[in-house]
Amino acid sequence: MSEFNSPEIARLLKQQVNFLSAETATSPVIISSRIRLARNLKGFPFPGAADPTVRQEVADSAAAAIRRSRALGRGSMSFNIAELSVLEREILLERHLASRSLLEGEAGQMLHISANEALAVMVNEEDHLRMQAILPGSQLRKAWKMVNALDDKLSGQLDIAYDSKLGFLTSCLSNVGTGIRISQMLHLPALTIDGSIKQLERGLPKLGLTMRGMFGEGSENLGFFYQISNQSTLGESEMAIMEHLEQVIGQVVDHEENARLKLLEQNRTRLLDKVGRSFAALRYSYILPSKEAFAALSGVRLGVDLKMFHALDSKLLNDLLIAANSGHLQYNAGRLLSEAERDAYRAQVMREALKKNYDREL
Amino acid sequence: MSEFNSPEIARLLKQQVNFLSAETATSPVIISSRIRLARNLKGFPFPGAADPTVRQEVADSAAAAIRRSRALGRGSMSFNIAELSVLEREILLERHLASRSLLEGEAGQMLHISANEALAVMVNEEDHLRMQAILPGSQLRKAWKMVNALDDKLSGQLDIAYDSKLGFLTSCLSNVGTGIRISQMLHLPALTIDGSIKQLERGLPKLGLTMRGMFGEGSENLGFFYQISNQSTLGESEMAIMEHLEQVIGQVVDHEENARLKLLEQNRTRLLDKVGRSFAALRYSYILPSKEAFAALSGVRLGVDLKMFHALDSKLLNDLLIAANSGHLQYNAGRLLSEAERDAYRAQVMREALKKNYDREL
């Protein structure tokens, strides 16, 4: 099987990643908003306990429901994960359309997405259905409307497991109830530099929230990007969970903005040095490991937020934030690359993008 | 006493440092050539054993001889070290016109230089007189002619201590005989990167030669700059010493040039990365410690030698190699700076020089 098989993946690569498509967000701190609902079909064992035939039956029901309801709109795409190459699966992960556990490609594991990637339905991940809406910037309300409409349409076609006392039944207890997970990706360079990110990380669980790296559970913090989401889904309405998260994140955003001002006042040179060296690493290196690339993209983004660049915009930085990932990198190169080749090609992509889009700065 | 007292020092600061003034050297490896002669006056104890009155008497005789013989030409300058500020002494050291031990400023310690800094006479350093000629590039023969003529002129006016068996008598045994020290400053990035510089350093003493850092004895290697000079001065003619040094350095230059070609062939990306990041550090940092600055200037110089830049030239790099030193830095700033201020000002000087002289590259 070729690494470059799926015409739909090729189509995705030609468009901007939806959750990073906002050119000017309301807050430079909130990168994207995501809501995910977990649902299961009545009368079928959860995917982890189901045999291949049952999983395939669930996958077929889900596919038919999506088709009939037109819930994903015109130009939607469907992927049978098992038919995708390792590289193509990586692309889906890097675009935040699928989780690692869906991408194992077991029987019946499928992904359905809307043409613009804002809506996605994972089939036979931990639950039968995991629906998500993911949008750029701070748009939780809109994401909720979208995923709620998707849920209504699919529930109209499928018999969803629901307990009048507990709510939606899910494979993992942490999802029972509303089955909702609400999260926002934040860019917190100042809180990272001044060290208060550690306090934040320790404090959030007491508020029923949790903080993770850019690629979700267990992922390393690359750059200064963090995801904050709710931990439990039981006993509160979706709206109450959302309002609570919005309130806490509002405070985090305030802290970050204050910390930036304080850094500018008290450590201006150090801050300029960080931003300048970040730009320099992207613009002039020939070997660029992914960790350094993400940290540098993060540093330059801070500089853009602080109006240190007059031509560079966050659209380009957003594109590079995706292009720096090894799946996208290899796909764009048109072949599989060794780690050393990836580091060299990543440097080339960054260097050329900044050379073309930008000349003299700072 | 002000830190900025001497009009002669102010004059020096306005001109390019002589030994770094060559825009195109014959070899990109040999930065400069220097010959130093040690001489003492008959009938006076060596400076270390002389009391202030005697030292002053030697200083007066030397000054009169230099004046009468016009050995340093039009526009020559004389410095009474004790009258100079700490900062002004640092300037002389950084321009390779005086040694640390002259700059203690004891009674009778003086420095006389020609207008273009190519000739210098240190008085009451370790010996009564230390004359030097220092020239850019590979010009040992010319330096020898110049310092020899200077020696002839001063010897015509002074009674020099000479033993028909031993030769010239000097304070330190290592200088007895010809009293000559011949050295060249080399830029050896490839031998440093591929590690063979260590072998070279171990091998040279067996050939009667020694290798030191950019600022002579006991100085750290800043960047990839090294000085190679003869160790002993007894039992051989000046010409024999010079020919031997030239022959060995010729081999070192060949090794360096081969190592550069090999790096280009076998480690091209790593080399480009080093050069690119060196340029980036100078062009975009806001905090630049001296060690990093010298290493970066060295990396960029390698890039210029390898024709990686189309506009940048070694003249600018030579100017920056002097401007990066803390004495010149503070003198140019017009005030004494703390270490943190120096690192910030050094970054500013480098950034602005590269911004002005150079836009897009690599």
Short mmCIF file of C-alpha atoms in Angstrom, two decimals, chain A residues 35-40 127 129-131 144 147-148 151 155 160-170 172-182 230-242:
data_model
loop_
_atom_site.label_atom_id
_atom_site.label_comp_id
_atom_site.label_asym_id
_atom_site.label_seq_id
_atom_site.Cartn_x
_atom_site.Cartn_y
_atom_site.Cartn_z
CA ILE A 35 -16.53 20.33 21.98
CA ARG A 36 -16.77 16.57 21.84
CA LEU A 37 -19.78 14.38 22.64
CA ALA A 38 -19.54 10.67 23.43
CA ARG A 39 -22.50 8.51 22.36
CA ASN A 40 -23.18 4.78 22.12
CA ASP A 127 -17.25 4.82 22.32
CA LEU A 129 -19.58 7.60 18.34
CA ARG A 130 -17.49 10.58 19.25
CA MET A 131 -18.69 13.77 17.58
CA TRP A 144 -21.83 23.79 20.94
CA VAL A 147 -22.14 19.64 17.63
CA ASN A 148 -25.60 19.74 19.24
CA ASP A 151 -26.07 15.04 17.69
CA SER A 155 -29.91 10.60 17.22
CA ILE A 160 -28.69 6.01 21.49
CA ALA A 161 -27.97 4.42 24.90
CA TYR A 162 -29.42 6.76 27.53
CA ASP A 163 -30.31 6.22 31.18
CA SER A 164 -32.88 8.58 32.65
CA LYS A 165 -30.91 8.78 35.90
CA LEU A 166 -27.28 8.73 34.69
CA GLY A 167 -27.65 10.31 31.28
CA PHE A 168 -25.69 9.08 28.27
CA LEU A 169 -23.91 5.81 28.85
CA THR A 170 -20.28 5.71 27.84
CA CYS A 172 -15.33 5.31 30.32
CA LEU A 173 -16.99 6.46 33.53
CA SER A 174 -15.50 9.92 33.19
CA ASN A 175 -17.79 10.50 30.21
CA VAL A 176 -21.05 9.18 31.63
CA GLY A 177 -23.75 11.84 31.96
CA THR A 178 -23.58 14.53 29.34
CA GLY A 179 -20.73 12.75 27.58
CA ILE A 180 -19.35 16.17 26.85
CA ARG A 181 -15.75 17.33 26.79
CA ILE A 182 -15.20 21.02 26.24
CA ASN A 230 -13.43 19.71 31.85
CA GLN A 231 -12.68 16.49 33.70
CA SER A 232 -16.11 15.09 34.62
CA THR A 233 -19.33 15.19 32.68
CA LEU A 234 -21.81 13.90 35.23
CA GLY A 235 -24.28 15.88 37.36
CA GLU A 236 -24.11 19.17 35.52
CA SER A 237 -25.73 20.44 32.37
CA GLU A 238 -23.66 21.09 29.25
CA MET A 239 -24.30 24.81 29.69
CA ALA A 240 -23.14 24.81 33.31
CA ILE A 241 -19.92 22.98 32.34
CA MET A 242 -19.32 25.45 29.52
#
